[in-house]
Each structure stands twice: as C-alpha cells, then as structure tokens.
C-alpha cells in the first residue's frame, strides 16, 4: 500500500460559459476521503477547494452538495458537462467542466484507493498526532 501516491490532472473549465479557467485536480491516497480542485484566478494565484470524493461520485450521477460546493451533471445536450458551483464569503462561481475528464480523474482515484476502502489508507494515528501537537 503506497499512501504517498498522488494524482494530479490539469483541466480547463469554462466560467460563465465562455471564459477558460485552468484547474488542477489532485487526489492523494494518504488523504483518501477528499479531492482538491485548484482554479487559477490570476497568472500566479490559485484558489483551492477541498471536498469529499463521495461528493464527486454523487455529482456525476445527479445533483449533489448542499454547502459551498455543489455539482450538477448535464448529459442531455449532446456534450456531457459537469457544473461545479462554488461559493464563499468572497464570491461565487459556476464552472462548466468536461464530464468525461472528471469521470477519468475519478476513475484514477478509484484505481488508487477503491471506493469503500478509504479507511485502509487513512492514517488515524498521524491525524491524532497532528491535532494534539499543535
């Protein structure tokens, strides 16, 4: 079991239906319950969102999310898309992602850590040590 395994993909999303946004999606086997999506806002500035991998799984098949991250697939227009809505006190964005690219990213994470087996990769002792040694 390699808990240091990491997978990142560069994806282009569309903001407002037309403005391309570079995004970097990352999954780490050592943090098996979450994925990170970072979006480039300026040349050197990235904004990162971390959310549950289970949310991504649910969002590929139907509307998912109730908080700051919400997902909605659109498979009806002949071009499959996944809409990612993110919200914070600083702003709101609705991004259109290529459905197949996100599906491929998720498949890679599942190859690294099968769904339902996250607990086998999560180091609870390291988390407790990190929390108690602050």
Coordinates of C-alpha atoms in Angstrom, one line a residue:
X1 CA 0.0 0.0 0.0
X2 CA 1.6 3.3 -1.1
X3 CA -0.1 6.1 0.9
X4 CA 2.2 8.6 -0.7
X5 CA 0.6 8.1 -4.1
X6 CA -0.7 11.3 -5.7
X7 CA -2.5 12.0 -9.0
X8 CA -3.0 15.5 -10.5
X9 CA -4.6 16.5 -13.7
X10 CA -4.7 19.8 -15.4
X11 CA -8.2 20.6 -16.8
X12 CA -9.8 23.5 -18.5
X13 CA -13.2 24.7 -17.2
X14 CA -15.4 27.4 -18.5
X15 CA -16.6 30.3 -16.3
X16 CA -19.7 32.0 -17.5
X17 CA -20.0 29.6 -20.4
X18 CA -17.1 31.2 -22.3
X19 CA -14.0 32.2 -20.2
X20 CA -11.5 29.3 -19.9
X21 CA -10.1 28.7 -16.5
X22 CA -7.2 26.4 -15.8
X23 CA -7.8 24.0 -13.0
X24 CA -5.6 21.4 -11.2
X25 CA -7.4 18.4 -9.7
X26 CA -5.4 16.4 -7.1
X27 CA -6.0 13.2 -5.2
X28 CA -3.7 11.8 -2.6
X29 CA -4.0 8.2 -1.3
X30 CA -2.8 9.5 2.1
X31 CA -6.0 11.7 2.2
X32 CA -8.4 9.1 0.7
X33 CA -11.7 10.8 1.5
X34 CA -11.0 14.1 -0.3
X35 CA -10.1 15.6 -3.6
X36 CA -8.7 19.1 -4.2
X37 CA -9.6 21.3 -7.1
X38 CA -7.5 24.4 -7.6
X39 CA -8.5 27.2 -10.0
X40 CA -6.2 29.8 -11.5
X41 CA -7.6 33.2 -10.9
X42 CA -4.6 35.3 -12.0
X43 CA -1.3 34.4 -13.5
X44 CA 0.2 33.2 -10.3
X45 CA -2.8 32.9 -7.9
X46 CA -4.7 29.7 -7.4
X47 CA -7.7 29.2 -5.2
X48 CA -8.1 25.6 -3.9
X49 CA -11.3 23.9 -2.8
X50 CA -11.1 20.6 -0.9
X51 CA -14.2 18.4 -0.8
X52 CA -15.3 14.8 -0.3
X53 CA -14.6 12.3 -3.0
X54 CA -18.0 10.9 -2.3
X55 CA -19.5 14.3 -3.4
X56 CA -17.7 13.9 -6.7
X57 CA -19.1 10.4 -7.1
X58 CA -22.6 11.5 -6.4
X59 CA -22.3 14.6 -8.6
X60 CA -21.5 12.5 -11.7
X61 CA -24.9 10.9 -11.5
X62 CA -27.2 13.6 -10.2
X63 CA -27.4 16.9 -8.3
X64 CA -25.1 16.8 -5.2
X65 CA -24.0 19.0 -2.5
X66 CA -25.7 21.4 0.0
X67 CA -22.9 23.6 1.1
X68 CA -20.2 25.6 -0.5
X69 CA -19.6 23.0 -3.3
X70 CA -22.4 21.8 -5.5
X71 CA -22.3 19.6 -8.6
X72 CA -24.8 19.1 -11.4
X73 CA -24.3 16.8 -14.4
X74 CA -25.8 17.8 -17.8
X75 CA -25.9 14.8 -20.1
X76 CA -28.8 16.0 -22.3
X77 CA -27.2 18.5 -24.7
X78 CA -25.1 16.0 -26.7
X79 CA -22.0 17.3 -25.0
X80 CA -21.7 16.0 -21.5
X81 CA -20.8 18.6 -18.8
X82 CA -20.5 18.7 -15.1
X83 CA -21.4 22.0 -13.5
X84 CA -19.4 22.9 -10.4
X85 CA -20.8 25.7 -8.3
X86 CA -18.5 27.0 -5.5
X87 CA -19.4 29.7 -3.0
X88 CA -17.6 31.6 -0.3
X89 CA -17.9 34.9 1.6
X90 CA -15.6 36.3 -1.1
X91 CA -17.6 35.3 -4.1
X92 CA -19.5 32.7 -6.2
X93 CA -18.5 30.9 -9.4
X94 CA -20.3 28.4 -11.7
X95 CA -17.8 26.4 -13.7
X96 CA -18.6 24.0 -16.6
X97 CA -16.3 21.0 -16.6
X98 CA -15.8 18.4 -19.2
X99 CA -17.8 15.4 -17.8
X100 CA -15.5 12.8 -19.3
X101 CA -12.4 14.4 -18.0
X102 CA -13.8 14.5 -14.4
X103 CA -15.0 10.9 -14.8
X104 CA -11.5 9.8 -15.9
X105 CA -10.0 11.7 -13.0
X106 CA -12.4 9.9 -10.6
X107 CA -11.6 6.5 -12.2
X108 CA -7.9 7.1 -11.5
X109 CA -8.6 7.9 -7.8
X110 CA -10.6 4.7 -7.6
X111 CA -7.7 2.7 -9.1
X112 CA -5.5 4.2 -6.4
X113 CA -8.0 3.7 -3.5
X114 CA -11.1 1.7 -4.2
X115 CA -14.4 3.2 -3.1
X116 CA -15.3 1.9 0.4
X117 CA -11.6 1.1 1.2
X118 CA -10.6 4.6 2.2
X119 CA -10.2 3.6 5.9
X120 CA -7.4 1.2 4.9
X121 CA -5.4 4.1 3.6
X122 CA -6.2 6.7 6.2
X123 CA -3.6 7.1 9.0
X124 CA -5.7 8.0 12.0
X125 CA -2.7 7.9 14.3
X126 CA -0.9 10.6 12.2
X127 CA -4.1 12.7 12.4
X128 CA -4.3 12.4 16.1
X129 CA -0.6 13.3 16.5
X130 CA -1.1 16.4 14.2
X131 CA -4.1 17.6 16.2
X132 CA -2.5 17.1 19.6
X133 CA 0.9 18.6 18.8
X134 CA -0.4 21.9 17.5

